[in-house]
XYZ file of C-alpha atoms in Angstrom:
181
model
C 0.000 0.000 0.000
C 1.555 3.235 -1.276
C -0.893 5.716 -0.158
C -3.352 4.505 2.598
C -6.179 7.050 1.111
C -5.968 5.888 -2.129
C -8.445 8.119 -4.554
C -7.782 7.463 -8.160
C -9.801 10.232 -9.500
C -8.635 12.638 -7.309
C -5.021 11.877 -7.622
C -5.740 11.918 -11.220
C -7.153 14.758 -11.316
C -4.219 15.704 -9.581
C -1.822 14.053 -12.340
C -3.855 15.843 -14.921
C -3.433 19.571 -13.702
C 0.006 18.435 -13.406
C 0.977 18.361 -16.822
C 0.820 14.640 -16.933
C 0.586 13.134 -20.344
C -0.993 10.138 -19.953
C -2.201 8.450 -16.438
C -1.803 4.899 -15.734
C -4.862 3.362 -14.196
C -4.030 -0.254 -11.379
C -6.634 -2.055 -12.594
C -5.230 -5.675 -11.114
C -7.405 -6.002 -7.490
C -5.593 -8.745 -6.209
C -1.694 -7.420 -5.772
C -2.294 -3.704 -6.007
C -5.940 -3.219 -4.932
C -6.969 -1.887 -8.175
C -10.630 -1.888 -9.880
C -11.799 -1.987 -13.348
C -14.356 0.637 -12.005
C -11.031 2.791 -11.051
C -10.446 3.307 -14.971
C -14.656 3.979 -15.762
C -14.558 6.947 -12.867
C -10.882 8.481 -13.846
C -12.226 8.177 -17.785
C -15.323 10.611 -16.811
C -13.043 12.655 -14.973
C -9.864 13.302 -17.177
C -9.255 13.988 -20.602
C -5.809 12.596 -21.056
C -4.827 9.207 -22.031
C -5.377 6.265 -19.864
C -3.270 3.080 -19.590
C -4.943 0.145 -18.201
C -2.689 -1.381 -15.763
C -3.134 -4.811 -14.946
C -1.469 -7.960 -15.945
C -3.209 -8.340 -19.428
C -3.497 -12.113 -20.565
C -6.308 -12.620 -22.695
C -8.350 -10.945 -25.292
C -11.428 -10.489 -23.268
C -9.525 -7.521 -20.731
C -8.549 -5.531 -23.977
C -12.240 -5.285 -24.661
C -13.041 -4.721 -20.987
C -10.162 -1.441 -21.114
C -12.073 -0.341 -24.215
C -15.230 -0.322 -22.321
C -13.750 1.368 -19.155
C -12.336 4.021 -21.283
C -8.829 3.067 -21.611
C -6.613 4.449 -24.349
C -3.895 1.838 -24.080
C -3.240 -1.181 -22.292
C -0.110 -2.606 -20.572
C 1.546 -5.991 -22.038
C 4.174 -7.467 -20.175
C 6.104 -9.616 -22.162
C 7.107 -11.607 -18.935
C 4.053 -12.735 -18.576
C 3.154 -13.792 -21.609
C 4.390 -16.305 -24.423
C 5.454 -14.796 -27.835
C 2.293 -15.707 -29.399
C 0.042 -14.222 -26.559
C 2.170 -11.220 -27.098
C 1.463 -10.385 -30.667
C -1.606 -11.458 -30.591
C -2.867 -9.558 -27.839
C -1.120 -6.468 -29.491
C -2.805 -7.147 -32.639
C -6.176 -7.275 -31.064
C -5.551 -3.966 -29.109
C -4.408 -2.321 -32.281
C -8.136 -3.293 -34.319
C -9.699 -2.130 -31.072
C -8.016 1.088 -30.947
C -5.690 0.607 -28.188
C -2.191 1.657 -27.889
C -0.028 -1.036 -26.057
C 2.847 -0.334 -23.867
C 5.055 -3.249 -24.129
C 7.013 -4.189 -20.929
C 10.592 -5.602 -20.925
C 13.279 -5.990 -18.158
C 16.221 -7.542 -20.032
C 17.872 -8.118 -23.240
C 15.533 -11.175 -24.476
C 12.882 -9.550 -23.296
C 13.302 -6.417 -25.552
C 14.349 -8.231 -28.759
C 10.873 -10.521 -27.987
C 9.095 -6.385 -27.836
C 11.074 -5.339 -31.159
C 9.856 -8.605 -32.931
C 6.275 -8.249 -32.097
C 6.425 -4.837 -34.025
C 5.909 -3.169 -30.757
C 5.808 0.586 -31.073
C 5.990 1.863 -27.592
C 8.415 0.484 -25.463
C 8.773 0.518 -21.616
C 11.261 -0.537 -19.948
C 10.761 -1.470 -16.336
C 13.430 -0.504 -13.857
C 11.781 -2.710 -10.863
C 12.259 -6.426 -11.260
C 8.928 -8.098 -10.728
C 10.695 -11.274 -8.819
C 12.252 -9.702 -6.455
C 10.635 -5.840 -6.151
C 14.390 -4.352 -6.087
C 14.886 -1.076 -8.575
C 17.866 -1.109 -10.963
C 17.196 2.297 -13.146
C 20.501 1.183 -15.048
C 18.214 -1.215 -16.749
C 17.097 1.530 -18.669
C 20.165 2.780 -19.446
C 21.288 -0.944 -20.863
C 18.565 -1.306 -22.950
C 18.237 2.389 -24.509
C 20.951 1.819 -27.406
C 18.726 -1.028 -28.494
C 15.342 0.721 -28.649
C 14.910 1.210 -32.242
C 14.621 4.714 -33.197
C 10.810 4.680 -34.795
C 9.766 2.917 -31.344
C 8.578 5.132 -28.257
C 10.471 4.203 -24.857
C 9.102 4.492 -22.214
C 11.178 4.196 -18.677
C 9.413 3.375 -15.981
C 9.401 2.608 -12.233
C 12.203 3.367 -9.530
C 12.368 7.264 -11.098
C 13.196 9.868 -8.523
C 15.258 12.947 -9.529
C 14.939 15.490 -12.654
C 19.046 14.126 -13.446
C 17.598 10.603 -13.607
C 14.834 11.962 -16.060
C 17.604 14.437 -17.954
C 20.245 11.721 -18.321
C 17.540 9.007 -19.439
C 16.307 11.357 -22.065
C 19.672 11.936 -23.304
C 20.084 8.422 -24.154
C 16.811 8.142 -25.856
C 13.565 8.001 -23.805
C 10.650 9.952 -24.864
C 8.178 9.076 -21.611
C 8.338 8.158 -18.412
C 6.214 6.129 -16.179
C 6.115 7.577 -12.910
C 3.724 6.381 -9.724
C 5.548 5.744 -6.552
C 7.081 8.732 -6.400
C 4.627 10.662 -6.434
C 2.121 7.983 -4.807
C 4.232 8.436 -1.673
């Protein structure tokens, strides 16, 4: 629990006035309390971009984002075979949903670039063990093909971090704890 009075419309509200970009919506309820209803209430409330964030396996949650009002949906390519990636990409695409493609190493990213991804994130927390390692985004930026959006994200906590990162080719960044606590 990052913020023990969690309000997603309010914080994204918040995000909004900001200057945020896009806002990523936790959609997953059973390891980070989130609610598909979370994305439906910050949709009527926002008019930037929403990511649905949840761990996206099959077809059936890319039509439930659509519903909800999502603009793009997270695919992590951990958790998914290379088939279930691209086809789950595909199917976003004819729905009208952007995909942010997850990768933490090497493989990972050449399984992205393969699929055709287009936007890129890079995830600087290892989901096995929770530690932060931002110099995975600095490993992997020199690979990110230049047509391809990347996206750093997690484990971001200074403007130098953000400066030196876009210096090496990073176009977004995914920020939440940060600011969650």
């Amino acid at each position: 629990v990052l913020a023990s009075e969690y309000d997603p419309v309010r914080i994204a509200c918040e995000y909004e006035a900001g200057g945020a970009a896009a806002i990523s919506v936790l959609t997953e309820p059973t390891f980070f309390d989130g609610m598909l209803d979370h994305l439906t209430a910050v949709r009527s409330a926002v008019g930037v971009p929403l990511l649905r964030k949840d761990f996206v396996v099959d077809p059936y949650q890319l039509f439930e984002a659509r519903a909800a009002g999502a603009d793009a949906v997270l695919l992590i390519v951990a958790a998914l075979d290379q088939e279930q990636l691209v086809t789950l990409q595909r199917r976003a695409w004819d729905l009208g949903l952007a995909t942010l493609v997850e990768v933490h190493d090497d493989a990972e990213l050449t399984r992205a670039i393969d699929s055709g991804a287009r936007l890129i994130g890079v995830n600087n927390r290892n989901l096995r063990t929770l530690a932060v390692d931002v110099g995975a985004s600095d490993r992997l930026a020199a690979r990110i093909p230049r047509d391809v959006v990347a996206v750093s994200e997690s484990g971001l906590k200074s403007r130098e971090e953000l400066e030196q990162l876009a210096a090496v080719g990073y176009r977004a960044f995914l920020i939440g704890e940060r600011f969650m606590t």
